[in-house]
Amino acid sequence: MASMRIGIVGLGTIGKAHWKVIRESSETTLVAISDPTPSALEFARADVPAYADYRDMLEKEKLDGVVVAVPNAQHVPVSLACLERGIPVLVEKPVADEVEAARGMCRVAEARNVPVLVGHHRRHNTAVQRVRQAIRDGLIGRPVTATVMYNQLKTASYFDLDWRRQAGGGPILINLIHEIDLIRFMFGEIRSLQALSSNAVRGFPVEDTAAVLLQFHSGAIATISVSDTAVTPFSWDLASGEFDLMLGTSDRMKRQKVSSHVFAGTEGSVTLPTLQYYNYQGRAEPGWRSDLNAETLMAESGDTYLRQIEHFARVIRREEVPLVSGLDGVRTLQVTLAVKDAAASGRTIVLSDSE
């Protein structure tokens, strides 16, 4: 099995996470990086060729695939430069900052028959996949409701970067988009939504808190709360421990043994990331007067980002289709942008079946 030669464009926090797993995997080899910042170039040059301009990297290096980990507005132009050269891309979320630009990129990929994998990495998490399978297997019966929380306090230094204080830099497009993709992965497509947002705590032009109400085509309903200014353990980053694995650290975030996601149906409920399963099976009269059964579902352990990059290698070799295709990424982006529209207008947004 040939090791896929991978380049990285953008060596920020997420780019370095990809750097780590590309080097760890036997299926991938890090060939080069591109980043315009002197600190990133200095960091990389000790190990691999580094280019200030990604186009120079694409022209000079033999690449089987490229990880695109640049700011959102650059996702499409960098990805297009790769696709036009026949190079598959793993583009970080969101797939683009505008829906039409993302659709155009997908059209180019289809016309040239070059794979696009969108970096909604949680779909590769083994606990997430276990819960999805449980729902598909009918363990919770007919899905009824989901409750999702992403509420944590980001440090003041996090906002030293100007773009994090401006429109598009808040928790809706940075954090909520992960929850939208995850809940679509579990419950299917969303029919309509309502939303509220607030910047009352930080006072930045961008929101610091939001709440969303979703209705699925199945009739199920979900709520999501998201805030980067609330002191709680109830967020995926704190509850899953995934962030520390991503950066290869053990003390960056202390893992909290709580559930941030609950998926409930007519026969039971399951939680993430704790994998608790609750039901009334075997009870003479199921209902709130009976004792709930409680057990823990089992899932293999694994580094989510490592699993994603190895999936990308198999996508490049055409052994697998992308778990999150470009068009799938477009759908998640559409729903997330609809949240912003709903919060700004106060209207219920109905999502068309064709989107």
PDB file of N, CA and C in Angstrom, residues 281-323:
ATOM      1  N   GLN A 281     -36.747  -1.375  28.653  1.00  0.00           N
ATOM      2  CA  GLN A 281     -36.914  -2.744  28.181  1.00  0.00           C
ATOM      3  C   GLN A 281     -37.106  -3.704  29.357  1.00  0.00           C
ATOM      4  N   GLY A 282     -38.117  -4.576  29.227  1.00  0.00           N
ATOM      5  CA  GLY A 282     -38.404  -5.555  30.265  1.00  0.00           C
ATOM      6  C   GLY A 282     -39.313  -5.055  31.367  1.00  0.00           C
ATOM      7  N   ARG A 283     -39.670  -3.779  31.341  1.00  0.00           N
ATOM      8  CA  ARG A 283     -40.566  -3.236  32.358  1.00  0.00           C
ATOM      9  C   ARG A 283     -42.007  -3.553  31.996  1.00  0.00           C
ATOM     10  N   ALA A 284     -42.797  -3.915  32.997  1.00  0.00           N
ATOM     11  CA  ALA A 284     -44.200  -4.309  32.750  1.00  0.00           C
ATOM     12  C   ALA A 284     -44.998  -3.162  32.159  1.00  0.00           C
ATOM     13  N   GLU A 285     -44.791  -1.988  32.669  1.00  0.00           N
ATOM     14  CA  GLU A 285     -45.493  -0.810  32.157  1.00  0.00           C
ATOM     15  C   GLU A 285     -44.478   0.312  31.947  1.00  0.00           C
ATOM     16  N   PRO A 286     -43.893   0.379  30.741  1.00  0.00           N
ATOM     17  CA  PRO A 286     -42.885   1.411  30.490  1.00  0.00           C
ATOM     18  C   PRO A 286     -43.455   2.805  30.740  1.00  0.00           C
ATOM     19  N   GLY A 287     -42.665   3.653  31.319  1.00  0.00           N
ATOM     20  CA  GLY A 287     -43.093   5.019  31.574  1.00  0.00           C
ATOM     21  C   GLY A 287     -42.379   5.605  32.767  1.00  0.00           C
ATOM     22  N   TRP A 288     -42.697   6.839  33.070  1.00  0.00           N
ATOM     23  CA  TRP A 288     -41.934   7.572  34.068  1.00  0.00           C
ATOM     24  C   TRP A 288     -42.044   7.010  35.486  1.00  0.00           C
ATOM     25  N   ARG A 289     -43.002   6.119  35.737  1.00  0.00           N
ATOM     26  CA  ARG A 289     -43.112   5.506  37.066  1.00  0.00           C
ATOM     27  C   ARG A 289     -42.252   4.242  37.197  1.00  0.00           C
ATOM     28  N   SER A 290     -41.661   3.808  36.087  1.00  0.00           N
ATOM     29  CA  SER A 290     -40.799   2.626  36.105  1.00  0.00           C
ATOM     30  C   SER A 290     -39.329   3.049  36.189  1.00  0.00           C
ATOM     31  N   ASP A 291     -38.504   2.153  36.710  1.00  0.00           N
ATOM     32  CA  ASP A 291     -37.075   2.416  36.754  1.00  0.00           C
ATOM     33  C   ASP A 291     -36.480   2.294  35.356  1.00  0.00           C
ATOM     34  N   LEU A 292     -35.614   3.237  35.018  1.00  0.00           N
ATOM     35  CA  LEU A 292     -34.904   3.167  33.750  1.00  0.00           C
ATOM     36  C   LEU A 292     -33.743   2.188  33.843  1.00  0.00           C
ATOM     37  N   ASN A 293     -33.563   1.409  32.788  1.00  0.00           N
ATOM     38  CA  ASN A 293     -32.325   0.651  32.627  1.00  0.00           C
ATOM     39  C   ASN A 293     -31.240   1.614  32.140  1.00  0.00           C
ATOM     40  N   ALA A 294     -30.043   1.424  32.607  1.00  0.00           N
ATOM     41  CA  ALA A 294     -28.923   2.261  32.166  1.00  0.00           C
ATOM     42  C   ALA A 294     -27.716   1.370  31.887  1.00  0.00           C
ATOM     43  N   GLU A 295     -27.123   1.558  30.736  1.00  0.00           N
ATOM     44  CA  GLU A 295     -25.920   0.819  30.389  1.00  0.00           C
ATOM     45  C   GLU A 295     -25.028   1.708  29.541  1.00  0.00           C
ATOM     46  N   THR A 296     -23.810   1.280  29.357  1.00  0.00           N
ATOM     47  CA  THR A 296     -22.863   2.039  28.551  1.00  0.00           C
ATOM     48  C   THR A 296     -22.578   1.286  27.269  1.00  0.00           C
ATOM     49  N   LEU A 297     -22.790   1.932  26.135  1.00  0.00           N
ATOM     50  CA  LEU A 297     -22.444   1.328  24.859  1.00  0.00           C
ATOM     51  C   LEU A 297     -20.925   1.282  24.715  1.00  0.00           C
ATOM     52  N   MET A 298     -20.446   0.336  23.965  1.00  0.00           N
ATOM     53  CA  MET A 298     -19.011   0.163  23.787  1.00  0.00           C
ATOM     54  C   MET A 298     -18.574   0.671  22.415  1.00  0.00           C
ATOM     55  N   ALA A 299     -17.440   1.346  22.398  1.00  0.00           N
ATOM     56  CA  ALA A 299     -16.855   1.808  21.141  1.00  0.00           C
ATOM     57  C   ALA A 299     -15.344   1.704  21.250  1.00  0.00           C
ATOM     58  N   GLU A 300     -14.703   1.346  20.161  1.00  0.00           N
ATOM     59  CA  GLU A 300     -13.245   1.286  20.172  1.00  0.00           C
ATOM     60  C   GLU A 300     -12.684   2.693  20.337  1.00  0.00           C
ATOM     61  N   SER A 301     -11.495   2.790  20.883  1.00  0.00           N
ATOM     62  CA  SER A 301     -10.854   4.090  21.021  1.00  0.00           C
ATOM     63  C   SER A 301     -10.117   4.424  19.728  1.00  0.00           C
ATOM     64  N   GLY A 302      -9.828   5.699  19.544  1.00  0.00           N
ATOM     65  CA  GLY A 302      -9.107   6.095  18.344  1.00  0.00           C
ATOM     66  C   GLY A 302      -8.982   7.592  18.248  1.00  0.00           C
ATOM     67  N   ASP A 303      -7.893   8.064  17.674  1.00  0.00           N
ATOM     68  CA  ASP A 303      -7.661   9.484  17.440  1.00  0.00           C
ATOM     69  C   ASP A 303      -8.499   9.909  16.237  1.00  0.00           C
ATOM     70  N   THR A 304      -9.431  10.829  16.458  1.00  0.00           N
ATOM     71  CA  THR A 304     -10.364  11.221  15.409  1.00  0.00           C
ATOM     72  C   THR A 304      -9.655  11.816  14.204  1.00  0.00           C
ATOM     73  N   TYR A 305      -8.673  12.668  14.435  1.00  0.00           N
ATOM     74  CA  TYR A 305      -7.963  13.289  13.308  1.00  0.00           C
ATOM     75  C   TYR A 305      -7.101  12.270  12.563  1.00  0.00           C
ATOM     76  N   LEU A 306      -6.556  11.305  13.274  1.00  0.00           N
ATOM     77  CA  LEU A 306      -5.802  10.246  12.604  1.00  0.00           C
ATOM     78  C   LEU A 306      -6.733   9.407  11.736  1.00  0.00           C
ATOM     79  N   ARG A 307      -7.908   9.082  12.257  1.00  0.00           N
ATOM     80  CA  ARG A 307      -8.882   8.323  11.471  1.00  0.00           C
ATOM     81  C   ARG A 307      -9.302   9.116  10.229  1.00  0.00           C
ATOM     82  N   GLN A 308      -9.436  10.431  10.374  1.00  0.00           N
ATOM     83  CA  GLN A 308      -9.842  11.260   9.230  1.00  0.00           C
ATOM     84  C   GLN A 308      -8.763  11.278   8.155  1.00  0.00           C
ATOM     85  N   ILE A 309      -7.494  11.462   8.550  1.00  0.00           N
ATOM     86  CA  ILE A 309      -6.445  11.545   7.530  1.00  0.00           C
ATOM     87  C   ILE A 309      -6.249  10.198   6.844  1.00  0.00           C
ATOM     88  N   GLU A 310      -6.445   9.099   7.572  1.00  0.00           N
ATOM     89  CA  GLU A 310      -6.315   7.789   6.937  1.00  0.00           C
ATOM     90  C   GLU A 310      -7.496   7.509   6.013  1.00  0.00           C
ATOM     91  N   HIS A 311      -8.667   8.024   6.365  1.00  0.00           N
ATOM     92  CA  HIS A 311      -9.804   7.964   5.438  1.00  0.00           C
ATOM     93  C   HIS A 311      -9.481   8.772   4.185  1.00  0.00           C
ATOM     94  N   PHE A 312      -8.879   9.951   4.344  1.00  0.00           N
ATOM     95  CA  PHE A 312      -8.500  10.781   3.196  1.00  0.00           C
ATOM     96  C   PHE A 312      -7.551  10.015   2.283  1.00  0.00           C
ATOM     97  N   ALA A 313      -6.602   9.289   2.859  1.00  0.00           N
ATOM     98  CA  ALA A 313      -5.677   8.493   2.042  1.00  0.00           C
ATOM     99  C   ALA A 313      -6.441   7.462   1.215  1.00  0.00           C
ATOM    100  N   ARG A 314      -7.427   6.827   1.821  1.00  0.00           N
ATOM    101  CA  ARG A 314      -8.223   5.829   1.094  1.00  0.00           C
ATOM    102  C   ARG A 314      -9.124   6.485   0.044  1.00  0.00           C
ATOM    103  N   VAL A 315      -9.584   7.700   0.326  1.00  0.00           N
ATOM    104  CA  VAL A 315     -10.352   8.457  -0.670  1.00  0.00           C
ATOM    105  C   VAL A 315      -9.467   8.779  -1.866  1.00  0.00           C
ATOM    106  N   ILE A 316      -8.242   9.193  -1.622  1.00  0.00           N
ATOM    107  CA  ILE A 316      -7.311   9.506  -2.708  1.00  0.00           C
ATOM    108  C   ILE A 316      -7.083   8.276  -3.581  1.00  0.00           C
ATOM    109  N   ARG A 317      -6.948   7.112  -2.931  1.00  0.00           N
ATOM    110  CA  ARG A 317      -6.716   5.867  -3.682  1.00  0.00           C
ATOM    111  C   ARG A 317      -8.000   5.307  -4.290  1.00  0.00           C
ATOM    112  N   ARG A 318      -9.115   6.001  -4.096  1.00  0.00           N
ATOM    113  CA  ARG A 318     -10.444   5.612  -4.597  1.00  0.00           C
ATOM    114  C   ARG A 318     -10.925   4.297  -3.980  1.00  0.00           C
ATOM    115  N   GLU A 319     -10.474   4.012  -2.769  1.00  0.00           N
ATOM    116  CA  GLU A 319     -10.942   2.836  -2.053  1.00  0.00           C
ATOM    117  C   GLU A 319     -12.228   3.126  -1.280  1.00  0.00           C
ATOM    118  N   GLU A 320     -12.461   4.384  -0.944  1.00  0.00           N
ATOM    119  CA  GLU A 320     -13.656   4.808  -0.216  1.00  0.00           C
ATOM    120  C   GLU A 320     -14.160   6.109  -0.799  1.00  0.00           C
ATOM    121  N   VAL A 321     -15.459   6.337  -0.636  1.00  0.00           N
ATOM    122  CA  VAL A 321     -16.017   7.640  -1.008  1.00  0.00           C
ATOM    123  C   VAL A 321     -15.939   8.544   0.213  1.00  0.00           C
ATOM    124  N   PRO A 322     -15.868   9.861   0.037  1.00  0.00           N
ATOM    125  CA  PRO A 322     -15.740  10.762   1.180  1.00  0.00           C
ATOM    126  C   PRO A 322     -16.896  10.617   2.169  1.00  0.00           C
ATOM    127  N   LEU A 323     -16.569  10.479   3.447  1.00  0.00           N
ATOM    128  CA  LEU A 323     -17.596  10.437   4.481  1.00  0.00           C
ATOM    129  C   LEU A 323     -18.357  11.750   4.541  1.00  0.00           C
TER     130      LEU A 323
END
